[in-house]
Amino acid sequence: MLGAMTTSLRRRRCCGFTLIELLMAVVIVAILVSIGVPSMRNWLINQRVINTTSELVTNLNLARSEAIQKGQTIEVSFNSTAAMTCYSLHTTDRTRGNCSCLNGIGRACTDALGNPWNNGLVELKTVQIDMGSGVTLRSATNIKYRSPTGVPGDPTPLQIDIVGSSGGQLRVTTNGTGRPSICSPGAAISGFTPCG
């Protein structure tokens, strides 16, 4: 009978996990996850910085081509609040007022109640970036593309920094003809020309 119990105990030990073994496995998985999650989060935010930068360059090129095609001055104006950063592409005439991306997509050239200003200004596109996305735009000035050449009225180059909460950053600059280019002021996002 004692031999049968010993055999029975050996079978139980060989076919399962002890509580200590399970706890060790859980600890090892938790350590691996804690190492991987922050780097995955940083990678996602850096991808958002890259996507936001690409969209901005596309929109600056759009504003430039619209100024040439429509024969009107097109302004790209930037703004921000504690909750978001944004920019809007629109026709402009300072004697008639200004458009603001803070009014919302499709409402940039309206008053705070959403009523058109009857000023002839036309919104072409508005982009709003929620601060919760981990990406912000920093621009000191707006840019106006003049018709019929699409060259900015102010030849001073525009500089826009697209900054991620992970430390990644890209910069969009324009040259004297208004053409945008991308550079990297830091090493956090690779694959871009370093800013000079």
Tab-separated table of C-alpha atoms in Angstrom:
chain	number	residue	atom	x	y	z
A	1	MET	CA	0.000	0.000	0.000
A	2	LEU	CA	2.855	2.376	0.766
A	3	GLY	CA	4.334	1.633	-2.661
A	4	ALA	CA	1.027	2.557	-4.331
A	5	MET	CA	0.921	5.953	-2.538
A	6	THR	CA	4.492	6.744	-3.525
A	7	THR	CA	3.726	5.956	-7.146
A	8	SER	CA	0.567	8.109	-6.969
A	9	LEU	CA	2.519	11.091	-5.553
A	10	ARG	CA	5.161	10.782	-8.251
A	11	ARG	CA	2.481	10.899	-10.928
A	12	ARG	CA	0.957	14.106	-9.512
A	13	ARG	CA	4.322	15.856	-9.366
A	14	CYS	CA	5.327	14.945	-12.878
A	15	CYS	CA	2.154	16.077	-14.611
A	16	GLY	CA	1.423	19.620	-13.369
A	17	PHE	CA	2.855	22.939	-12.252
A	18	THR	CA	3.384	24.022	-8.722
A	19	LEU	CA	2.142	27.380	-7.497
A	20	ILE	CA	5.727	28.642	-7.299
A	21	GLU	CA	6.386	27.691	-10.922
A	22	LEU	CA	3.242	29.537	-12.055
A	23	LEU	CA	4.147	32.638	-10.045
A	24	MET	CA	7.638	32.656	-11.552
A	25	ALA	CA	6.167	32.443	-15.063
A	26	VAL	CA	3.817	35.367	-14.304
A	27	VAL	CA	6.722	37.453	-12.948
A	28	ILE	CA	8.833	36.767	-16.045
A	29	VAL	CA	5.967	37.729	-18.379
A	30	ALA	CA	5.324	40.926	-16.370
A	31	ILE	CA	8.991	41.922	-16.640
A	32	LEU	CA	9.026	41.345	-20.405
A	33	VAL	CA	5.827	43.372	-20.869
A	34	SER	CA	7.117	46.244	-18.729
A	35	ILE	CA	10.234	46.417	-20.897
A	36	GLY	CA	8.355	46.228	-24.217
A	37	VAL	CA	5.375	48.553	-23.620
A	38	PRO	CA	7.286	51.866	-23.270
A	39	SER	CA	9.357	51.223	-26.382
A	40	MET	CA	6.192	50.301	-28.326
A	41	ARG	CA	4.491	53.506	-27.121
A	42	ASN	CA	7.495	55.612	-28.198
A	43	TRP	CA	7.504	53.900	-31.600
A	44	LEU	CA	3.772	54.653	-32.070
A	45	ILE	CA	4.219	58.330	-31.164
A	46	ASN	CA	7.217	58.620	-33.509
A	47	GLN	CA	5.059	57.143	-36.289
A	48	ARG	CA	2.398	59.788	-35.540
A	49	VAL	CA	5.094	62.492	-35.799
A	50	ILE	CA	6.168	61.098	-39.195
A	51	ASN	CA	2.562	60.868	-40.460
A	52	THR	CA	1.687	64.376	-39.220
A	53	THR	CA	4.822	65.757	-40.882
A	54	SER	CA	4.046	64.049	-44.196
A	55	GLU	CA	0.483	65.378	-44.134
A	56	LEU	CA	1.730	68.903	-43.391
A	57	VAL	CA	4.174	68.809	-46.322
A	58	THR	CA	1.374	67.580	-48.606
A	59	ASN	CA	-0.883	70.407	-47.413
A	60	LEU	CA	1.800	73.070	-47.897
A	61	ASN	CA	2.272	71.824	-51.459
A	62	LEU	CA	-1.526	71.916	-51.893
A	63	ALA	CA	-1.672	75.543	-50.715
A	64	ARG	CA	1.112	76.483	-53.117
A	65	SER	CA	-0.557	74.808	-56.104
A	66	GLU	CA	-3.980	76.263	-55.214
A	67	ALA	CA	-2.491	79.770	-55.205
A	68	ILE	CA	-1.188	79.163	-58.720
A	69	GLN	CA	-4.355	77.513	-60.053
A	70	LYS	CA	-6.969	79.778	-58.426
A	71	GLY	CA	-5.057	83.001	-58.848
A	72	GLN	CA	-5.653	83.863	-55.174
A	73	THR	CA	-3.442	84.234	-52.135
A	74	ILE	CA	-3.676	81.102	-49.973
A	75	GLU	CA	-2.670	81.320	-46.331
A	76	VAL	CA	-1.698	78.476	-44.037
A	77	SER	CA	-2.419	79.714	-40.514
A	78	PHE	CA	-1.451	77.932	-37.305
A	79	ASN	CA	-3.041	78.120	-33.873
A	80	SER	CA	-3.156	76.207	-30.611
A	81	THR	CA	-4.958	75.825	-27.309
A	82	ALA	CA	-4.255	73.689	-24.251
A	83	ALA	CA	-6.260	70.886	-25.901
A	84	MET	CA	-4.999	70.935	-29.499
A	85	THR	CA	-2.781	72.415	-32.170
A	86	CYS	CA	-4.176	73.064	-35.634
A	87	TYR	CA	-3.712	74.717	-38.988
A	88	SER	CA	-5.996	75.804	-41.789
A	89	LEU	CA	-5.517	76.422	-45.517
A	90	HIS	CA	-7.746	79.244	-46.706
A	91	THR	CA	-8.025	82.217	-49.012
A	92	THR	CA	-7.052	85.430	-47.300
A	93	ASP	CA	-7.723	89.120	-47.334
A	94	ARG	CA	-6.794	90.983	-44.154
A	95	THR	CA	-9.334	93.717	-44.910
A	96	ARG	CA	-12.108	91.123	-44.631
A	97	GLY	CA	-10.974	89.299	-41.490
A	98	ASN	CA	-9.207	86.020	-40.957
A	99	CYS	CA	-9.986	82.325	-40.678
A	100	SER	CA	-9.133	80.246	-37.604
A	101	CYS	CA	-8.626	76.504	-37.363
A	102	LEU	CA	-9.875	76.729	-33.760
A	103	ASN	CA	-13.433	77.139	-35.097
A	104	GLY	CA	-13.400	73.520	-36.287
A	105	ILE	CA	-13.072	71.511	-39.464
A	106	GLY	CA	-15.344	72.986	-42.124
A	107	ARG	CA	-15.943	76.072	-39.959
A	108	ALA	CA	-12.564	77.838	-40.020
A	109	CYS	CA	-13.936	80.817	-41.942
A	110	THR	CA	-17.013	81.310	-39.764
A	111	ASP	CA	-17.702	83.163	-36.533
A	112	ALA	CA	-17.841	81.383	-33.169
A	113	LEU	CA	-21.482	80.411	-33.782
A	114	GLY	CA	-20.712	78.826	-37.134
A	115	ASN	CA	-22.214	81.608	-39.231
A	116	PRO	CA	-20.303	82.517	-42.420
A	117	TRP	CA	-18.607	85.872	-42.207
A	118	ASN	CA	-19.868	86.907	-45.643
A	119	ASN	CA	-16.349	88.053	-46.293
A	120	GLY	CA	-15.522	85.878	-49.260
A	121	LEU	CA	-12.876	83.870	-47.412
A	122	VAL	CA	-12.881	80.179	-48.287
A	123	GLU	CA	-11.544	77.314	-46.190
A	124	LEU	CA	-9.693	74.718	-48.264
A	125	LYS	CA	-8.674	72.370	-45.462
A	126	THR	CA	-8.317	72.318	-41.687
A	127	VAL	CA	-6.286	69.865	-39.624
A	128	GLN	CA	-6.674	69.583	-35.848
A	129	ILE	CA	-4.272	67.543	-33.704
A	130	ASP	CA	-5.461	66.578	-30.238
A	131	MET	CA	-2.802	66.995	-27.527
A	132	GLY	CA	-3.758	63.517	-26.279
A	133	SER	CA	-2.218	62.045	-29.442
A	134	GLY	CA	1.252	62.904	-28.121
A	135	VAL	CA	2.021	65.183	-31.105
A	136	THR	CA	2.124	68.992	-31.229
A	137	LEU	CA	2.983	71.567	-33.897
A	138	ARG	CA	5.098	74.596	-33.111
A	139	SER	CA	5.102	77.432	-35.606
A	140	ALA	CA	5.922	81.049	-34.940
A	141	THR	CA	4.326	82.423	-38.110
A	142	ASN	CA	1.831	81.735	-40.860
A	143	ILE	CA	2.726	81.470	-44.533
A	144	LYS	CA	0.972	83.084	-47.503
A	145	TYR	CA	1.388	81.695	-51.005
A	146	ARG	CA	0.820	84.491	-53.525
A	147	SER	CA	-0.667	84.032	-56.960
A	148	PRO	CA	0.218	83.559	-59.774
A	149	THR	CA	3.667	82.168	-58.832
A	150	GLY	CA	2.884	80.328	-55.597
A	151	VAL	CA	5.890	82.022	-53.993
A	152	PRO	CA	5.425	83.237	-50.407
A	153	GLY	CA	4.847	86.946	-49.953
A	154	ASP	CA	7.444	86.935	-47.193
A	155	PRO	CA	10.668	85.292	-48.373
A	156	THR	CA	11.617	84.475	-44.758
A	157	PRO	CA	11.654	80.680	-44.488
A	158	LEU	CA	8.878	79.103	-42.447
A	159	GLN	CA	9.892	76.674	-39.713
A	160	ILE	CA	7.425	74.257	-38.129
A	161	ASP	CA	8.496	71.755	-35.487
A	162	ILE	CA	6.423	68.582	-35.119
A	163	VAL	CA	7.191	67.294	-31.641
A	164	GLY	CA	6.247	63.983	-30.066
A	165	SER	CA	5.846	63.423	-26.335
A	166	SER	CA	8.328	60.546	-26.723
A	167	GLY	CA	11.120	63.000	-27.582
A	168	GLY	CA	10.940	62.434	-31.340
A	169	GLN	CA	10.901	65.578	-33.455
A	170	LEU	CA	10.875	66.543	-37.119
A	171	ARG	CA	11.070	69.995	-38.682
A	172	VAL	CA	9.445	71.310	-41.842
A	173	THR	CA	11.062	74.343	-43.429
A	174	THR	CA	10.292	76.240	-46.610
A	175	ASN	CA	12.787	77.832	-48.935
A	176	GLY	CA	12.407	81.176	-50.725
A	177	THR	CA	10.071	79.617	-53.294
A	178	GLY	CA	7.837	78.103	-50.597
A	179	ARG	CA	8.783	74.481	-51.234
A	180	PRO	CA	8.696	72.477	-47.998
A	181	SER	CA	11.377	70.045	-46.875
A	182	ILE	CA	11.784	67.782	-43.836
A	183	CYS	CA	14.790	67.466	-41.545
A	184	SER	CA	15.465	65.904	-38.151
A	185	PRO	CA	16.798	68.173	-35.372
A	186	GLY	CA	17.562	65.165	-33.140
A	187	ALA	CA	18.440	61.504	-33.310
A	188	ALA	CA	15.156	60.116	-31.921
A	189	ILE	CA	13.649	59.653	-35.412
A	190	SER	CA	16.048	58.185	-37.930
A	191	GLY	CA	15.858	58.178	-41.722
A	192	PHE	CA	15.704	61.950	-42.209
A	193	THR	CA	18.403	64.451	-43.113
A	194	PRO	CA	19.788	66.157	-40.004
A	195	CYS	CA	18.841	69.839	-39.716
A	196	GLY	CA	21.771	72.115	-40.455
